[in-house]
XYZ file of C-alpha atoms in Angstrom:
477
model
C 73.281 216.184 -4.032
C 72.301 216.763 -0.435
C 75.960 217.332 0.502
C 76.221 219.978 -2.191
C 73.102 221.736 -0.938
C 74.443 221.803 2.629
C 77.800 223.140 1.432
C 76.112 225.979 -0.459
C 74.005 226.846 2.604
C 77.121 226.975 4.819
C 78.932 229.236 2.368
C 75.894 231.524 2.228
C 75.780 231.706 6.028
C 79.501 232.474 6.282
C 79.247 235.133 3.581
C 76.302 236.797 5.361
C 78.218 236.795 8.651
C 81.220 238.398 6.980
C 79.077 241.067 5.314
C 77.396 241.705 8.674
C 80.698 242.697 10.263
C 81.700 246.320 10.824
C 85.155 247.626 11.670
C 85.662 250.779 13.752
C 88.875 252.549 14.668
C 88.245 254.293 17.968
C 91.144 256.406 19.203
C 93.637 254.238 17.302
C 92.250 250.901 18.549
C 90.527 248.578 16.077
C 87.129 247.109 16.984
C 85.137 244.583 14.980
C 81.462 243.996 15.656
C 78.211 243.312 13.839
C 75.600 245.496 12.207
C 72.925 244.153 14.558
C 74.993 245.112 17.619
C 75.495 248.669 16.389
C 71.828 249.015 15.447
C 70.752 247.882 18.920
C 71.666 251.395 20.038
C 68.552 252.708 18.287
C 67.842 254.093 14.791
C 68.847 257.638 15.747
C 72.230 256.721 17.252
C 75.581 257.518 15.621
C 76.512 253.832 15.724
C 73.387 252.850 13.828
C 74.276 255.367 11.128
C 77.810 253.952 10.878
C 76.394 250.450 10.400
C 75.004 251.548 7.008
C 78.445 252.194 5.458
C 79.367 249.991 2.483
C 83.132 250.466 2.721
C 85.320 247.719 4.232
C 87.739 250.326 5.569
C 87.289 251.023 9.309
C 85.874 254.444 10.092
C 87.967 256.487 12.506
C 86.298 257.936 15.637
C 88.414 260.236 17.768
C 87.120 259.096 21.193
C 88.354 257.101 24.180
C 88.752 253.447 23.114
C 88.556 252.011 26.658
C 85.186 253.582 27.387
C 83.956 252.601 23.919
C 84.883 248.997 24.706
C 82.629 249.106 27.789
C 79.769 250.667 25.817
C 80.130 248.102 23.036
C 79.865 245.346 25.655
C 76.694 247.046 26.903
C 75.152 246.863 23.421
C 76.072 243.192 23.152
C 74.722 242.031 26.518
C 72.515 244.838 27.878
C 74.793 245.169 30.903
C 78.041 246.935 31.674
C 81.205 244.852 32.096
C 83.239 244.957 35.303
C 85.854 247.083 33.515
C 83.336 249.966 33.440
C 83.967 250.498 37.170
C 87.247 252.190 36.231
C 85.281 255.152 34.877
C 83.017 257.627 36.595
C 79.336 257.748 35.701
C 79.877 261.133 34.118
C 82.634 259.797 31.839
C 80.364 256.979 30.707
C 77.424 259.338 30.218
C 79.458 261.823 28.154
C 80.567 259.080 25.753
C 77.085 257.514 25.608
C 75.594 260.884 24.691
C 78.156 261.248 21.891
C 77.236 257.846 20.442
C 73.513 258.393 20.986
C 73.006 255.468 23.374
C 72.302 257.340 26.602
C 68.995 255.507 27.172
C 70.753 252.107 27.103
C 73.362 253.334 29.567
C 70.713 254.811 31.846
C 68.940 251.442 32.001
C 72.218 249.722 32.865
C 73.134 252.228 35.597
C 69.649 252.426 37.102
C 69.342 250.786 40.527
C 67.249 247.667 40.939
C 63.786 247.977 42.466
C 64.141 249.345 45.969
C 63.669 246.739 48.689
C 64.262 248.146 52.148
C 65.170 244.757 53.584
C 68.397 244.507 51.564
C 69.065 248.200 50.835
C 72.338 249.739 51.967
C 74.104 253.078 51.881
C 75.295 253.510 48.297
C 76.626 257.063 48.140
C 76.372 260.538 49.635
C 75.461 263.721 47.771
C 77.610 266.558 49.120
C 77.145 270.115 47.838
C 80.488 271.827 47.333
C 79.575 274.740 49.624
C 77.138 275.089 52.537
C 77.228 271.315 52.822
C 74.483 270.993 55.446
C 71.277 270.375 53.499
C 68.378 272.510 54.746
C 65.741 270.791 52.557
C 65.515 268.677 49.404
C 62.987 267.349 46.909
C 63.550 263.908 45.357
C 61.575 263.698 42.101
C 60.354 260.204 41.198
C 59.414 261.054 37.596
C 63.002 261.759 36.500
C 64.975 260.509 39.549
C 66.545 263.947 40.080
C 67.231 265.557 43.455
C 66.769 269.287 44.060
C 68.802 270.359 47.072
C 68.592 273.503 49.191
C 71.744 274.249 51.156
C 71.931 277.608 52.871
C 70.657 280.104 50.301
C 71.656 278.000 47.298
C 69.853 275.427 45.149
C 71.721 272.544 43.492
C 70.328 269.905 41.142
C 71.560 266.333 40.728
C 70.303 264.199 37.844
C 69.297 260.513 37.690
C 72.944 259.443 37.870
C 73.539 261.619 40.981
C 75.700 263.893 38.849
C 75.667 267.583 39.749
C 74.162 269.593 36.901
C 73.743 273.142 38.227
C 73.802 275.432 41.254
C 72.247 278.854 41.699
C 72.300 281.335 44.550
C 68.974 282.838 45.612
C 68.244 286.100 47.406
C 67.473 284.110 50.584
C 70.082 283.412 53.227
C 68.394 280.203 54.358
C 65.983 278.019 52.361
C 63.808 275.777 54.527
C 61.367 274.605 51.794
C 62.037 273.630 48.176
C 59.963 271.963 45.462
C 60.518 271.287 41.771
C 57.402 272.554 39.954
C 58.586 272.548 36.309
C 61.414 271.312 34.056
C 63.746 274.115 35.194
C 61.511 275.731 37.791
C 61.693 275.520 41.576
C 59.795 277.237 44.375
C 61.643 278.104 47.567
C 60.652 279.562 50.907
C 62.258 280.384 54.224
C 61.160 280.254 57.830
C 63.071 283.514 58.373
C 62.008 285.593 55.348
C 58.557 286.134 53.852
C 57.066 284.908 50.601
C 57.211 281.981 48.209
C 59.624 282.509 45.317
C 59.895 280.951 41.847
C 63.386 280.451 40.397
C 64.369 279.445 36.882
C 67.457 277.286 37.277
C 68.330 277.559 33.580
C 69.347 281.192 34.053
C 69.412 281.501 37.854
C 66.773 284.257 37.913
C 63.814 284.778 40.206
C 60.787 284.826 37.912
C 58.002 285.333 40.424
C 57.063 285.790 44.085
C 53.858 285.333 46.073
C 53.034 287.021 49.378
C 49.984 286.325 51.534
C 48.179 289.638 51.903
C 44.801 290.870 53.158
C 44.193 294.642 53.070
C 41.330 294.230 55.550
C 43.514 292.524 58.171
C 46.796 294.214 59.156
C 47.963 291.058 60.933
C 48.428 289.348 57.554
C 51.896 290.646 56.864
C 55.220 289.067 55.889
C 53.993 285.482 56.134
C 56.701 282.827 56.044
C 56.535 279.463 54.264
C 56.219 276.376 56.428
C 55.520 273.674 53.788
C 55.033 273.414 50.030
C 53.727 270.856 47.522
C 52.416 270.969 43.955
C 49.831 269.427 41.649
C 49.907 269.414 37.825
C 48.521 272.977 37.652
C 48.953 274.475 41.144
C 51.431 275.093 43.935
C 50.195 274.889 47.534
C 52.062 276.664 50.315
C 51.393 276.713 54.058
C 52.181 280.200 55.405
C 52.257 281.703 58.889
C 52.379 285.335 60.004
C 54.147 286.770 63.028
C 50.932 286.688 65.097
C 50.406 282.977 64.172
C 47.590 283.525 61.669
C 48.060 280.885 59.004
C 46.531 279.382 55.875
C 47.298 277.304 52.794
C 47.515 279.306 49.565
C 46.683 277.777 46.192
C 48.888 279.364 43.508
C 48.423 278.988 39.756
C 51.596 277.673 38.114
C 51.096 279.593 34.884
C 50.414 283.038 36.336
C 52.333 282.525 39.610
C 49.455 284.255 41.406
C 47.433 283.175 44.452
C 43.959 282.058 43.428
C 42.491 280.462 46.583
C 42.926 280.603 50.340
C 42.348 277.332 52.225
C 41.920 276.746 55.955
C 42.619 280.216 57.304
C 42.917 280.054 61.091
C 44.225 281.959 64.105
C 46.897 279.527 65.247
C 46.136 280.004 68.945
C 45.584 276.287 69.725
C 46.890 272.852 68.704
C 43.894 272.466 66.382
C 44.740 275.642 64.474
C 48.526 275.660 64.219
C 50.149 276.073 60.829
C 50.368 273.040 58.556
C 53.829 271.493 58.725
C 53.458 268.910 55.960
C 51.511 269.098 52.688
C 50.708 266.201 50.355
C 48.749 266.201 47.107
C 46.971 262.930 46.257
C 46.073 262.989 42.540
C 44.346 259.594 42.757
C 41.539 261.116 44.843
C 42.225 264.772 43.933
C 42.775 265.765 47.551
C 45.177 268.094 49.319
C 46.250 266.898 52.774
C 47.644 269.099 55.518
C 49.273 267.681 58.640
C 50.195 269.628 61.760
C 52.086 268.165 64.725
C 52.856 270.053 67.928
C 55.152 268.737 70.670
C 54.713 270.255 74.125
C 55.181 269.546 77.811
C 52.175 267.192 77.789
C 53.174 265.286 74.663
C 52.184 265.450 71.024
C 49.002 266.805 69.483
C 47.923 267.658 65.977
C 45.478 267.262 63.124
C 45.086 265.856 59.621
C 42.820 267.632 57.094
C 41.790 266.647 53.584
C 40.689 269.490 51.330
C 39.006 269.590 47.964
C 41.629 271.846 46.298
C 39.138 273.214 43.744
C 36.504 274.395 46.218
C 38.685 274.769 49.304
C 36.303 272.682 51.448
C 37.454 270.276 54.173
C 36.204 266.785 53.266
C 37.656 264.894 56.257
C 39.489 265.808 59.449
C 40.859 264.130 62.542
C 42.426 265.608 65.658
C 44.592 263.934 68.260
C 44.464 263.419 71.214
C 40.831 263.873 70.130
C 37.638 263.179 72.030
C 38.730 260.015 73.829
C 36.917 257.602 71.511
C 40.168 256.579 69.831
C 41.444 253.099 70.677
C 44.829 254.710 71.439
C 43.699 257.845 73.269
C 46.734 259.718 74.606
C 49.126 258.163 72.089
C 48.974 260.909 69.445
C 50.729 260.646 66.116
C 54.232 262.028 65.653
C 54.105 261.887 61.840
C 51.777 261.006 58.955
C 52.460 259.888 55.388
C 50.608 258.330 52.455
C 51.046 255.305 50.206
C 49.632 256.555 46.909
C 49.808 253.135 45.238
C 47.666 251.498 47.914
C 45.619 254.629 48.799
C 46.469 254.214 52.463
C 47.501 256.621 55.218
C 50.055 255.730 57.884
C 50.748 257.274 61.260
C 53.431 256.586 63.828
C 52.490 256.997 67.488
C 54.516 259.357 69.659
C 54.515 257.311 72.883
C 54.398 253.658 71.869
C 56.095 254.112 68.499
C 53.462 251.815 66.971
C 52.556 252.081 63.305
C 48.936 252.321 62.161
C 47.288 252.336 58.744
C 43.965 253.645 57.403
C 42.195 253.191 54.066
C 41.754 256.570 52.357
C 38.620 255.234 50.653
C 36.987 254.336 53.986
C 37.819 257.196 56.317
C 35.811 257.398 59.526
C 36.098 258.957 62.975
C 38.655 256.322 64.026
C 39.901 254.599 60.840
C 43.187 253.218 62.188
C 44.338 249.594 62.117
C 47.424 249.079 64.297
C 50.137 246.866 62.848
C 51.363 243.927 64.905
C 55.046 243.293 65.520
C 55.696 239.954 63.784
C 59.493 240.036 63.861
C 60.572 238.341 67.129
C 63.940 240.121 67.034
C 62.246 243.534 67.303
C 59.305 242.951 69.623
C 60.939 244.436 72.705
C 62.737 247.324 71.042
C 61.842 250.663 72.670
C 60.195 252.606 69.866
C 58.547 255.755 71.181
C 59.946 259.148 72.019
C 60.904 262.194 70.017
C 62.529 262.449 66.592
C 60.266 259.930 64.855
C 59.271 260.283 61.203
C 58.074 258.097 58.349
C 57.907 258.002 54.558
C 55.977 255.705 52.200
C 57.593 254.543 48.966
C 57.197 251.498 46.699
C 54.548 249.910 48.984
C 56.957 250.114 51.920
C 56.999 252.321 54.998
C 60.391 253.701 56.006
C 60.689 254.875 59.599
C 63.372 256.995 61.219
C 63.621 256.631 64.999
C 66.325 258.981 66.181
C 69.299 257.844 64.115
C 67.919 254.389 63.284
C 66.331 253.504 59.950
C 63.815 250.682 59.565
C 61.345 249.415 56.976
C 57.882 247.918 57.194
C 57.314 245.688 54.154
C 53.952 244.536 52.876
C 53.557 240.762 53.161
C 51.948 238.343 50.678
C 52.634 234.829 51.925
C 50.702 232.791 49.372
C 48.157 233.173 46.606
C 45.233 232.506 48.931
C 46.229 235.580 50.934
C 45.839 237.991 48.015
C 42.150 238.573 48.642
C 42.784 238.986 52.379
C 45.589 241.459 51.586
C 43.026 243.880 50.190
C 41.573 244.211 53.702
C 43.748 246.080 56.181
C 44.763 243.978 59.165
C 47.478 243.948 61.807
C 49.642 241.309 60.154
C 49.883 242.985 56.757
C 53.400 244.415 57.257
C 56.665 243.121 58.713
C 59.281 245.301 60.380
C 63.054 245.060 59.815
C 66.123 247.177 60.414
C 67.818 248.709 57.367
C 70.938 250.181 58.904
C 73.956 248.998 60.853
C 75.051 250.319 64.249
C 77.571 252.667 62.636
C 74.857 254.032 60.317
C 72.597 254.900 63.246
C 75.429 256.731 65.007
C 75.811 259.311 62.243
C 73.034 261.516 63.648
C 69.306 262.014 64.054
C 67.343 261.455 60.855
C 65.757 264.694 59.690
C 64.027 263.768 56.404
C 63.376 260.701 54.225
C 62.231 260.719 50.582
C 62.164 258.066 47.865
C 62.673 258.557 44.112
C 64.073 256.568 41.202
C 64.250 253.382 43.339
C 66.530 255.143 45.783
C 65.976 256.382 49.315
C 67.387 259.786 50.275
C 68.082 260.563 53.936
C 69.344 263.672 55.706
C 70.495 263.944 59.315
C 70.574 266.890 61.693
C 73.741 269.003 61.384
C 75.366 266.402 59.091
C 76.590 267.426 55.644
C 75.108 265.865 52.536
C 72.275 263.487 51.628
C 72.641 259.745 52.122
C 71.624 257.669 49.079
C 70.327 254.176 49.848
C 69.573 251.566 47.204
C 69.209 247.819 46.780
C 71.866 245.533 45.367
C 71.665 244.514 41.711
C 71.219 240.988 43.079
C 68.238 241.973 45.238
C 65.877 239.065 45.690
C 68.300 236.521 44.196
C 68.075 233.004 45.620
C 71.122 230.753 45.733
C 70.336 227.063 45.254
C 72.982 224.636 46.519
């Protein structure tokens, strides 16, 4: 009796497996899979709809069978097979969009979490014309890259695929920022005004000029830096006679609503802001100005309340002499928004320092110690130094060399200590090879979508760095 029960159960299982099978004829090639595999593409996908057919006859789909085979393997295992390397990302994306499984493909093509220690040069974005990139904006929310090259703007999506290019009325764009789904603001150091462009139709939809009828010196101000918040665009502008300010512009009306930090520009403490950052976590706008002269570097950092326009904190270097590193002014400043910290890199020593944005004081800096014995005696100061914070890491460009400072957590008992800034909190490592460093001086670094984007002076294109899919893997022998 028990044998009969088992036999019936086996037949039921076999029958259910047979009924679960679906046959598809894609481009003349027969595929057989299961209902559950097809439905793993999501309820709104074409494949899920085909899984509901009652007919045993295979449905014919007039598409490429080889690409479909790779996509079917993706649905089965959540990863692309090695055969997918024969196709471009765009070919895979086009077919995935047709079948309604673009989100699954995007997850499979997405880079692993960026780790600077094992990142390498993955690709290079090269605009088809005016290949030298004058500025770019890497957008972390959708992993797109908005590129200014000459007087043109090109957009590349999460897969680094070119989606559109428009030509603006400017001959040279030195500042660009994505401020909406199809909206960018651009400015030039040679022509006045900040300009809004709709990339969907290529049209200029608005312009803002800094004007003051009571002061004739405020005329034809040029954009030096730009950043945005959810409802505003902030632009640092400078006139011919060096008067400068930061304008707050409403995104909806595209009109200036507030003037911040107006100054004459006749000293290092009043030069135009060269770098703007908006910190939504503390609702602060930060302006950084760095001036390099015969006697070295000087500059300032200012935090504004963007609603009232008031300065809430400020520091100047070289400063009053109370600083523990007097005479070693910063060459660049950037911010780790996840950790609410501010980093500076010193112009003479090349040392890296960190400050807690929640505990700012007259001299808030903690200088990081060099823990890597291979890099202790590397000459680090000089010109052409810049930094960028991304994914709790600090990426530093020194001339043509690229390095990373990674936050260290050695053991569980160190977690509480990690919350207090100290000199041993980060470790420094090279990212590039000798041949990478020889390509040219690093001009800009930005992170987005677990990738690092790098441009170099007078070198065409944008370098794309990312970690291996096997990042962090440990081999046990």
